[in-house]
Tab-separated table of N, CA and C in Angstrom:
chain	number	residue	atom	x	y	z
O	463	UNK	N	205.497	127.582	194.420
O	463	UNK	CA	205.277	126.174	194.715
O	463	UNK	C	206.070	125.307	193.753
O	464	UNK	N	206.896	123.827	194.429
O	464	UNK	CA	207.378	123.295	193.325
O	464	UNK	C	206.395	122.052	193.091
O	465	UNK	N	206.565	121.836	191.181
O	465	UNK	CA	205.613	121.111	190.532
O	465	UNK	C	206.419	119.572	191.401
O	466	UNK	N	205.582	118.590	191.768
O	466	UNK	CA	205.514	117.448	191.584
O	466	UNK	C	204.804	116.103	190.616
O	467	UNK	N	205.423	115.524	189.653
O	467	UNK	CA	205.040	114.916	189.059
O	467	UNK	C	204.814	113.674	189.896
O	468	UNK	N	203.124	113.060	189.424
O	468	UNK	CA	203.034	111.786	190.197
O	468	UNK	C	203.151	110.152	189.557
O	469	UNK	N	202.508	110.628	188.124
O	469	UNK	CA	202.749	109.470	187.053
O	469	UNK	C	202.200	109.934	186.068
O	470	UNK	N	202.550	109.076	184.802
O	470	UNK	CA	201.709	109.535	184.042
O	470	UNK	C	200.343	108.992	183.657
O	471	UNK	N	199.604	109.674	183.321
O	471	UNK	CA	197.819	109.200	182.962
O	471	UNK	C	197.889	107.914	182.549
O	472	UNK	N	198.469	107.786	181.630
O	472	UNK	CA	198.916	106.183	180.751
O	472	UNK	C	199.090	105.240	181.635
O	473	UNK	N	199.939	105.636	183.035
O	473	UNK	CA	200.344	104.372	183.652
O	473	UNK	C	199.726	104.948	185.183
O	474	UNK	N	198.529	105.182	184.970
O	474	UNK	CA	197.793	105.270	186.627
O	474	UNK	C	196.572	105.100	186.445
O	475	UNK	N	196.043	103.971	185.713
O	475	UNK	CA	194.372	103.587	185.415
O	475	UNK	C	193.503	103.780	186.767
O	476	UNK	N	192.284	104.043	186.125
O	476	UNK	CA	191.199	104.098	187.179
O	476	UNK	C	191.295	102.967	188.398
O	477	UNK	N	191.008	103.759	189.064
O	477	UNK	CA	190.499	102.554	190.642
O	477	UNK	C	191.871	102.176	191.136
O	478	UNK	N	193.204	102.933	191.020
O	478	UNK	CA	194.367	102.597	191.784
O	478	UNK	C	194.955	103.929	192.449
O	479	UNK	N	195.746	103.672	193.284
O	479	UNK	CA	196.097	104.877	194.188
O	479	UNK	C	197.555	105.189	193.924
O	480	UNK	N	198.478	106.212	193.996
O	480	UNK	CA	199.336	106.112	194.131
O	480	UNK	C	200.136	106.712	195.212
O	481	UNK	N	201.372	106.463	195.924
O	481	UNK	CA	201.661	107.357	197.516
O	481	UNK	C	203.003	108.013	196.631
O	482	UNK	N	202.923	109.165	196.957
O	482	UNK	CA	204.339	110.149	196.894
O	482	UNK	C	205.114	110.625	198.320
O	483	UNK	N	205.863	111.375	198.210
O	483	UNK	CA	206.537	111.864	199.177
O	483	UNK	C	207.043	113.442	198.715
O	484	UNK	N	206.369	114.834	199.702
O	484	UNK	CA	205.986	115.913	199.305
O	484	UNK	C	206.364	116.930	200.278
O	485	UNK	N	207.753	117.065	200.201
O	485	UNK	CA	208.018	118.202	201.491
O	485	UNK	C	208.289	117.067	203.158
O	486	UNK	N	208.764	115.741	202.456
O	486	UNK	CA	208.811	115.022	204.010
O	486	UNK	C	207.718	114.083	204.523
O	487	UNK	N	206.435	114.228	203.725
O	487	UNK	CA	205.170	114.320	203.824
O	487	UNK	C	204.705	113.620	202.635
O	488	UNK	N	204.121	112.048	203.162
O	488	UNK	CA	203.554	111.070	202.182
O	488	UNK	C	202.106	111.533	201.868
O	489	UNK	N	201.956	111.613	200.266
O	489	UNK	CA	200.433	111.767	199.898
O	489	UNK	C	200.154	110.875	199.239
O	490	UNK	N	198.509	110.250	199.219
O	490	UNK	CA	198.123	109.137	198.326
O	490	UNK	C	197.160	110.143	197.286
O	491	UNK	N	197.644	109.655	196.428
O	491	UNK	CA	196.493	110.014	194.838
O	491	UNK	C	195.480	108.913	194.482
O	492	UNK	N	194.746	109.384	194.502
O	492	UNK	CA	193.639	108.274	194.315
O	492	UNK	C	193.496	108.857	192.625
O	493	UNK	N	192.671	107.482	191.818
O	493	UNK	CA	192.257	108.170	190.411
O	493	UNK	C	190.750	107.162	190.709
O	494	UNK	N	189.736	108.455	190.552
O	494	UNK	CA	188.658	107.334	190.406
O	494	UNK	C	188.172	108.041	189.423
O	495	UNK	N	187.819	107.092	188.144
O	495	UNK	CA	187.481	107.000	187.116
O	495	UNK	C	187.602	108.482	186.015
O	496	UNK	N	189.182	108.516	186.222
O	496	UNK	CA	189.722	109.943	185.815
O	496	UNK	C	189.612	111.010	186.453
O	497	UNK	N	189.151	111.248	187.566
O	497	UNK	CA	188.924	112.590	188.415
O	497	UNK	C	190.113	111.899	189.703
O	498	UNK	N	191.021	112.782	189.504
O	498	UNK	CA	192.195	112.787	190.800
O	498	UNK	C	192.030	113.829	192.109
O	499	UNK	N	192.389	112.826	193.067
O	499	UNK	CA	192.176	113.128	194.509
O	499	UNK	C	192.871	113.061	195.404
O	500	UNK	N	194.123	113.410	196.087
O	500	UNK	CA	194.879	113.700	197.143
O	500	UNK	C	194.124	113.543	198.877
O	501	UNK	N	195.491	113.135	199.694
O	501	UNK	CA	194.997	113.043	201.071
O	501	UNK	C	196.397	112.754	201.624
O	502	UNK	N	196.527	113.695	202.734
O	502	UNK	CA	197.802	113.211	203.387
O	502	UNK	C	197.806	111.687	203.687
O	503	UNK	N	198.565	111.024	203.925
O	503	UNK	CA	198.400	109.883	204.179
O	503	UNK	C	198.703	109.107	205.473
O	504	UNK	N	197.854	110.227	206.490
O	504	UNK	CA	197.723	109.771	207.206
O	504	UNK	C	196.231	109.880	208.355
O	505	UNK	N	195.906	108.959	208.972
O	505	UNK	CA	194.494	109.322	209.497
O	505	UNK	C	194.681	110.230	210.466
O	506	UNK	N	193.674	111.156	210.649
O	506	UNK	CA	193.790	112.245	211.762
O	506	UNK	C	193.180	111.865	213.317
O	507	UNK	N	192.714	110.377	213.148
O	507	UNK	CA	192.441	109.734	214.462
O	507	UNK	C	193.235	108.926	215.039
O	508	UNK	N	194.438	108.269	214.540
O	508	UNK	CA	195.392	107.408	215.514
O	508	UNK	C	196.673	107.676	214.772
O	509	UNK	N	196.459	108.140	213.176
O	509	UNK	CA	198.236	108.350	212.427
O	509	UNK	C	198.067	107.223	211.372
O	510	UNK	N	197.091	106.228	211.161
O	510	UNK	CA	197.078	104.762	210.154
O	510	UNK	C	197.715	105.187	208.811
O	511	UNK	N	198.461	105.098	208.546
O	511	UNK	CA	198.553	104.873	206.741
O	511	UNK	C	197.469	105.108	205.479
O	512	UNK	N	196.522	106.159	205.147
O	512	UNK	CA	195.337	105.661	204.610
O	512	UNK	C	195.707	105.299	203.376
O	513	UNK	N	196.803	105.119	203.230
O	513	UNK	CA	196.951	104.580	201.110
O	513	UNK	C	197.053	103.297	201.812
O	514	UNK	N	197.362	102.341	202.919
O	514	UNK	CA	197.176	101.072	203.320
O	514	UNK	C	195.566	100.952	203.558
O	515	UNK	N	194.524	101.231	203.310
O	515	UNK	CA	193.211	100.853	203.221
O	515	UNK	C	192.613	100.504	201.994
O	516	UNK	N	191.215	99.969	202.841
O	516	UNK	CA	190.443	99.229	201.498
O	516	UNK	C	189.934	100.776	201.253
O	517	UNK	N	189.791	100.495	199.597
O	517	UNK	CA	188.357	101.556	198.899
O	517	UNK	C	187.123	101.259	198.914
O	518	UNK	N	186.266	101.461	199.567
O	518	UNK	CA	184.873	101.017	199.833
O	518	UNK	C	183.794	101.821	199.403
O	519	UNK	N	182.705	102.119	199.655
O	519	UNK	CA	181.758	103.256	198.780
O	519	UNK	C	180.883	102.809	200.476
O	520	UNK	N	179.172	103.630	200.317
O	520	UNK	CA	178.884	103.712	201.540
O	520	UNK	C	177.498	102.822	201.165
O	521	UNK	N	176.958	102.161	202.106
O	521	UNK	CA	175.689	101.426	202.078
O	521	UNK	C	175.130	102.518	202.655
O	522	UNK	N	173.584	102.696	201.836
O	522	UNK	CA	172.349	103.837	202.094
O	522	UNK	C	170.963	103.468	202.060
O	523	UNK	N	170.275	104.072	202.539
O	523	UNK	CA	168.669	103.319	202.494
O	523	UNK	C	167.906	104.571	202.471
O	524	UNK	N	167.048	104.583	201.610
O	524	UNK	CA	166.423	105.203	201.146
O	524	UNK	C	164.623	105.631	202.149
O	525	UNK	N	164.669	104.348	202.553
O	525	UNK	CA	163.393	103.782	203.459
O	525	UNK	C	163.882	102.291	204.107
O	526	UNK	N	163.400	101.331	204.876
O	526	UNK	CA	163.809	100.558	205.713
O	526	UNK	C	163.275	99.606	205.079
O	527	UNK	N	165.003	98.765	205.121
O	527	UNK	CA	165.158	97.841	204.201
O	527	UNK	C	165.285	98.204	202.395
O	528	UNK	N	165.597	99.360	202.784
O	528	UNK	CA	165.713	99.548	200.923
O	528	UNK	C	167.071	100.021	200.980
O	529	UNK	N	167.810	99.030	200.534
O	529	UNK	CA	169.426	99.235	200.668
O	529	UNK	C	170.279	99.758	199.318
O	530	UNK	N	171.015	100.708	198.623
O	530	UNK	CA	171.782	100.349	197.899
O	530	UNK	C	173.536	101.156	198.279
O	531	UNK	N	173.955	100.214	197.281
O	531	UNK	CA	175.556	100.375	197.594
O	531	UNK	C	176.153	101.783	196.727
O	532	UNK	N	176.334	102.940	196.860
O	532	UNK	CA	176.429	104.018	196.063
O	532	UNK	C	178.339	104.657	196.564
O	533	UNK	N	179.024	105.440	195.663
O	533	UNK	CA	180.026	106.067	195.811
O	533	UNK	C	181.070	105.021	195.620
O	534	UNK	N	180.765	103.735	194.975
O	534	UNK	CA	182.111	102.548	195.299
O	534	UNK	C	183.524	102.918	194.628
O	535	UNK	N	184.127	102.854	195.677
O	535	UNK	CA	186.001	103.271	195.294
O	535	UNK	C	185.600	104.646	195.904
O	536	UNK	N	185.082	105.527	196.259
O	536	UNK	CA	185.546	106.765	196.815
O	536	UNK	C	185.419	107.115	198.031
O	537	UNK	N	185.409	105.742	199.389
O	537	UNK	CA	185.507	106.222	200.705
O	537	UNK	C	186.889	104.885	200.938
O	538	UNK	N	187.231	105.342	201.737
O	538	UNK	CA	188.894	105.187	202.234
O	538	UNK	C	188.868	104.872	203.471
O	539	UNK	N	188.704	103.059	203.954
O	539	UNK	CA	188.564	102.988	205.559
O	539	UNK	C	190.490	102.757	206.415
O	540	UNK	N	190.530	102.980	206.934
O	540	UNK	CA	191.790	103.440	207.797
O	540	UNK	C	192.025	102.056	208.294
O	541	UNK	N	193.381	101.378	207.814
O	541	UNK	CA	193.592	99.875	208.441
O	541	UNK	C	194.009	99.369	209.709
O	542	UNK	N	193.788	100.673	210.462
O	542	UNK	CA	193.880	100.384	211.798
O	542	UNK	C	192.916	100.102	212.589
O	543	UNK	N	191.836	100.636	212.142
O	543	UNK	CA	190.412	100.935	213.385
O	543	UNK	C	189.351	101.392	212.463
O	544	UNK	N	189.564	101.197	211.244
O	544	UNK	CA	187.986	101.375	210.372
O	544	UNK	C	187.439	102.806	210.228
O	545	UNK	N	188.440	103.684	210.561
O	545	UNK	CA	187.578	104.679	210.363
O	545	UNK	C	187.614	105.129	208.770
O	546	UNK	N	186.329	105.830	208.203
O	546	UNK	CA	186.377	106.228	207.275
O	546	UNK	C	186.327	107.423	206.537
O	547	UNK	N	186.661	107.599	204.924
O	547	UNK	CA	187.001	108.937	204.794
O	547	UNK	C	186.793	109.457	203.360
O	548	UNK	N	186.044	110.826	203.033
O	548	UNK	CA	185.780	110.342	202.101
O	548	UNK	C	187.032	111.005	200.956
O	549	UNK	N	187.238	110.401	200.106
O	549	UNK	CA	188.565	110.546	199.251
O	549	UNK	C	188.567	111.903	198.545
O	550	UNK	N	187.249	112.262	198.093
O	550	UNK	CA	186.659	113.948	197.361
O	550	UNK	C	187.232	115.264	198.262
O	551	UNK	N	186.961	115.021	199.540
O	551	UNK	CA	186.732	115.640	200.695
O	551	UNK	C	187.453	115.679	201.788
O	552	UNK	N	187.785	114.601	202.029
O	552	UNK	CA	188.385	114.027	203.159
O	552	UNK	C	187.771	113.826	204.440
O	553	UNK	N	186.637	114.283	204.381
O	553	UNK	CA	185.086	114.313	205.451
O	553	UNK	C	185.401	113.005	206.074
O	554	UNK	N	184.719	112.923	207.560
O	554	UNK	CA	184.609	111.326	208.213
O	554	UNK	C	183.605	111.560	208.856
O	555	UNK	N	182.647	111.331	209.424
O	555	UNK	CA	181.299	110.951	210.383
O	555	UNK	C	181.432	110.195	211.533
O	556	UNK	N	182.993	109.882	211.509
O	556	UNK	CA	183.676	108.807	212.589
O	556	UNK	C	183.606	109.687	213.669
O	557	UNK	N	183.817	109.319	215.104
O	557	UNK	CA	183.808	109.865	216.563
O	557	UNK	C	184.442	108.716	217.584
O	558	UNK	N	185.372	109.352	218.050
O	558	UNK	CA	186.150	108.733	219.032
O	558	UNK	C	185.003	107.674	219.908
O	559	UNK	N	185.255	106.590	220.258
O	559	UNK	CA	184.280	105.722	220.998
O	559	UNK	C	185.480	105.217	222.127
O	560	UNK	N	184.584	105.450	223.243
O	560	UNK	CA	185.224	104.784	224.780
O	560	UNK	C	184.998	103.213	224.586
O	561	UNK	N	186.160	102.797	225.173
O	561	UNK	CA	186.003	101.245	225.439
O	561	UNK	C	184.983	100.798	226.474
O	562	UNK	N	184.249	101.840	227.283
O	562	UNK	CA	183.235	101.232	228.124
O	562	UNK	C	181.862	101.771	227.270
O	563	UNK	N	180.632	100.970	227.145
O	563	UNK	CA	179.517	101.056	226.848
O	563	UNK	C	178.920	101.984	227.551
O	564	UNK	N	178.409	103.408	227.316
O	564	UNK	CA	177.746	104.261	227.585
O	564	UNK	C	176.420	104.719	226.861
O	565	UNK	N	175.493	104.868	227.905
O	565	UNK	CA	174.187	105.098	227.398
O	565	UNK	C	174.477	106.260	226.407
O	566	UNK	N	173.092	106.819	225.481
O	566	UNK	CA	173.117	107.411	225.114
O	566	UNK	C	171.480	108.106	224.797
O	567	UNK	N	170.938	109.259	225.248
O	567	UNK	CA	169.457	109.355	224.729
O	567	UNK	C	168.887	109.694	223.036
O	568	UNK	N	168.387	109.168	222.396
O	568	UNK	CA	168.387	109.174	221.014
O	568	UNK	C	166.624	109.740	220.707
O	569	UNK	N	166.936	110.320	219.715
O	569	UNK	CA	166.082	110.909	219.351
O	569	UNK	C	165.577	111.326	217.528
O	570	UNK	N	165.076	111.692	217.055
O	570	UNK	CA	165.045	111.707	215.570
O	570	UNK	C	165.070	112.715	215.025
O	571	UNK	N	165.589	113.230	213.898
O	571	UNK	CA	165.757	114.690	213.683
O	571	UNK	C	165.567	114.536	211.887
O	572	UNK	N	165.149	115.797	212.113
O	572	UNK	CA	165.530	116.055	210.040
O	572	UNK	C	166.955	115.609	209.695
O	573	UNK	N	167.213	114.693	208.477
O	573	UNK	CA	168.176	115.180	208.099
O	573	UNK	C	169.480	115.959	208.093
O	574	UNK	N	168.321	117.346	207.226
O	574	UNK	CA	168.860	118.385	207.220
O	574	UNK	C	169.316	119.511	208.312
O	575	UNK	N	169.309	118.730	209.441
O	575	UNK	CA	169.737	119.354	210.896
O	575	UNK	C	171.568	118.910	211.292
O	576	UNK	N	171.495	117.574	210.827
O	576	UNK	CA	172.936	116.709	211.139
O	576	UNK	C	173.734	117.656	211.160
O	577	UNK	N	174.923	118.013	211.456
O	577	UNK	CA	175.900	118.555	211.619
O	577	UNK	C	176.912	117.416	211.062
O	578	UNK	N	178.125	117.721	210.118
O	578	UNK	CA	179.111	117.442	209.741
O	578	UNK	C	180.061	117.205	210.731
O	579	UNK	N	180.616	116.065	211.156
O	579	UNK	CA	181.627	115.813	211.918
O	579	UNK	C	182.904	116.671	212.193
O	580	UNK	N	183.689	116.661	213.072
O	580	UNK	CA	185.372	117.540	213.191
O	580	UNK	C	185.711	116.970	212.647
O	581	UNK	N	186.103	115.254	211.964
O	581	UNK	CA	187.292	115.222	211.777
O	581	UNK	C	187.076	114.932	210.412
O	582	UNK	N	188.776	115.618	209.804
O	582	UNK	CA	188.712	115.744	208.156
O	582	UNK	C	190.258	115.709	208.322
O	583	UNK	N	190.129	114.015	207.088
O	583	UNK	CA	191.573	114.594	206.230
O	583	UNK	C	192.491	115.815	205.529
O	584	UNK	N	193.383	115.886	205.612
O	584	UNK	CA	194.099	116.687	204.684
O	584	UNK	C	193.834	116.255	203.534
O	585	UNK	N	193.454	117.312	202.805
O	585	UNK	CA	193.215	117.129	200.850
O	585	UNK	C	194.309	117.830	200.480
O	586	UNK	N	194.769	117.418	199.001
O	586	UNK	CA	195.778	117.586	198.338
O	586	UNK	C	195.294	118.239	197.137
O	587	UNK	N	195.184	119.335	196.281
O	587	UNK	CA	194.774	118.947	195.163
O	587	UNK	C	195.840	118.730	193.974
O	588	UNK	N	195.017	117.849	193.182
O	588	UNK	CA	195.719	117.205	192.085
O	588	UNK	C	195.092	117.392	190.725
O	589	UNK	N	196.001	117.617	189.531
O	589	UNK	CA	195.511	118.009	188.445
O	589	UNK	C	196.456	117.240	187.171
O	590	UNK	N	195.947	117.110	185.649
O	590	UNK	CA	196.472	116.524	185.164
O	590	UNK	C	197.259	117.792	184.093
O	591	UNK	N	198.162	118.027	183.623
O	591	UNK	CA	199.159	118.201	182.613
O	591	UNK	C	199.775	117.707	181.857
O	592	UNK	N	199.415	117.682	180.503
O	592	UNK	CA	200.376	117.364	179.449
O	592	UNK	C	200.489	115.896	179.904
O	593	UNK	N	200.119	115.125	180.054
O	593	UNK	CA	199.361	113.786	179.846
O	593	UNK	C	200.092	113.083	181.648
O	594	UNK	N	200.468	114.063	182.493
O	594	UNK	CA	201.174	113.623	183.676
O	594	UNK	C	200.510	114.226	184.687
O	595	UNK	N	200.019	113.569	185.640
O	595	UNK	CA	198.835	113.799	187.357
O	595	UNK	C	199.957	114.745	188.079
O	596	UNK	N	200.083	115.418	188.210
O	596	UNK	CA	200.987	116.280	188.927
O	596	UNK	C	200.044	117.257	190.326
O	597	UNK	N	201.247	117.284	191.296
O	597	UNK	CA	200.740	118.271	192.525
O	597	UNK	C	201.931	119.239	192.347
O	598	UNK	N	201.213	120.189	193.097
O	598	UNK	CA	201.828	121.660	193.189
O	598	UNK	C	201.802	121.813	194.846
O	599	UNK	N	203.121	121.768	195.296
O	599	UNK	CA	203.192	121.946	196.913
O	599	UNK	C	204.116	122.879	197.436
C-alpha cells in the first residue's frame, strides 16, 4: 500500500475536515476531537459530495419530550437530500422515499429488534504518524 500523507496534526485542529485525492478517488478526513475518520466522499444514495455537508450530531429522547442533543460533529448530512451518516462508521438509517405518500402499518417493537439499515459509507481508515494524519491505500 502507498502511504498518503493528509496534513499535519499541527495544522488540522479539531472539528475540521479535510478532502484528499487517493487512487482517483476523493476522501474526506474528518478530526473530531483528535480521533481521525475517513469516508469516500461520496454518498451511496444519489453520488452528493459528503465533505460538502453540515456536521451535525443526532437529537434523542430518552422518554417523551425528554430531548438531548448527543454525538455533535460526528454525523455528516449529504447536501443534496439530507441524508445522513455516521462519520465513525459510515452507518445511515436513511431509506429511499417515493415521491407519492404511501401508507404504512406501524407497530412497536423492542429496540433491540431494529435492524441496521443497507446503506453505508465507504470508511477509510486513518492514523496519525510522527506528528502527520496519514492513509495507507
Amino acid at each position: 500500500m502507498t502511504r498518503h500523507i493528509v496534513a499535519a496534526v499541527a495544522d488540522f485542529p479539531p472539528g475540521t475536515r479535510r478532502t484528499v485525492t487517493i487512487n482517483d478517488r476523493a476522501v474526506v478526513v474528518f478530526n473530531v476531537d483528535g480521533a481521525y475518520y475517513g469516508l469516500f466522499d461520496r454518498c451511496p444514495h444519489n453520488g452528493g459530495s459528503l465533505a460538502q455537508g453540515v456536521l451535525t450530531g443526532l437529537l434523542q429522547a430518552s422518554e417523551p419530550g425528554a430531548y438531548s442533543y448527543t454525538r455533535e460533529g460526528e454525523i455528516i448530512r449529504c447536501p443534496w437530500h439530507g441524508w445522513e451518516f455516521d462519520i465513525r462508521t459510515g452507518q445511515s438509517f436513511c431509506r429511499a422515499v417515493r415521491a407519492k405518500a404511501r401508507p404504512f402499518a406501524v407497530k412497536v417493537e423492542p429496540g433491540s429488534d431494529i435492524v441496521e439499515g443497507p446503506y453505508k459509507a465507504e470508511t477509510i481508515e486513518v492514523r496519525v504518524e510522527d506528528s502527520y494524519v496519514v492513509i495507507d491505500a
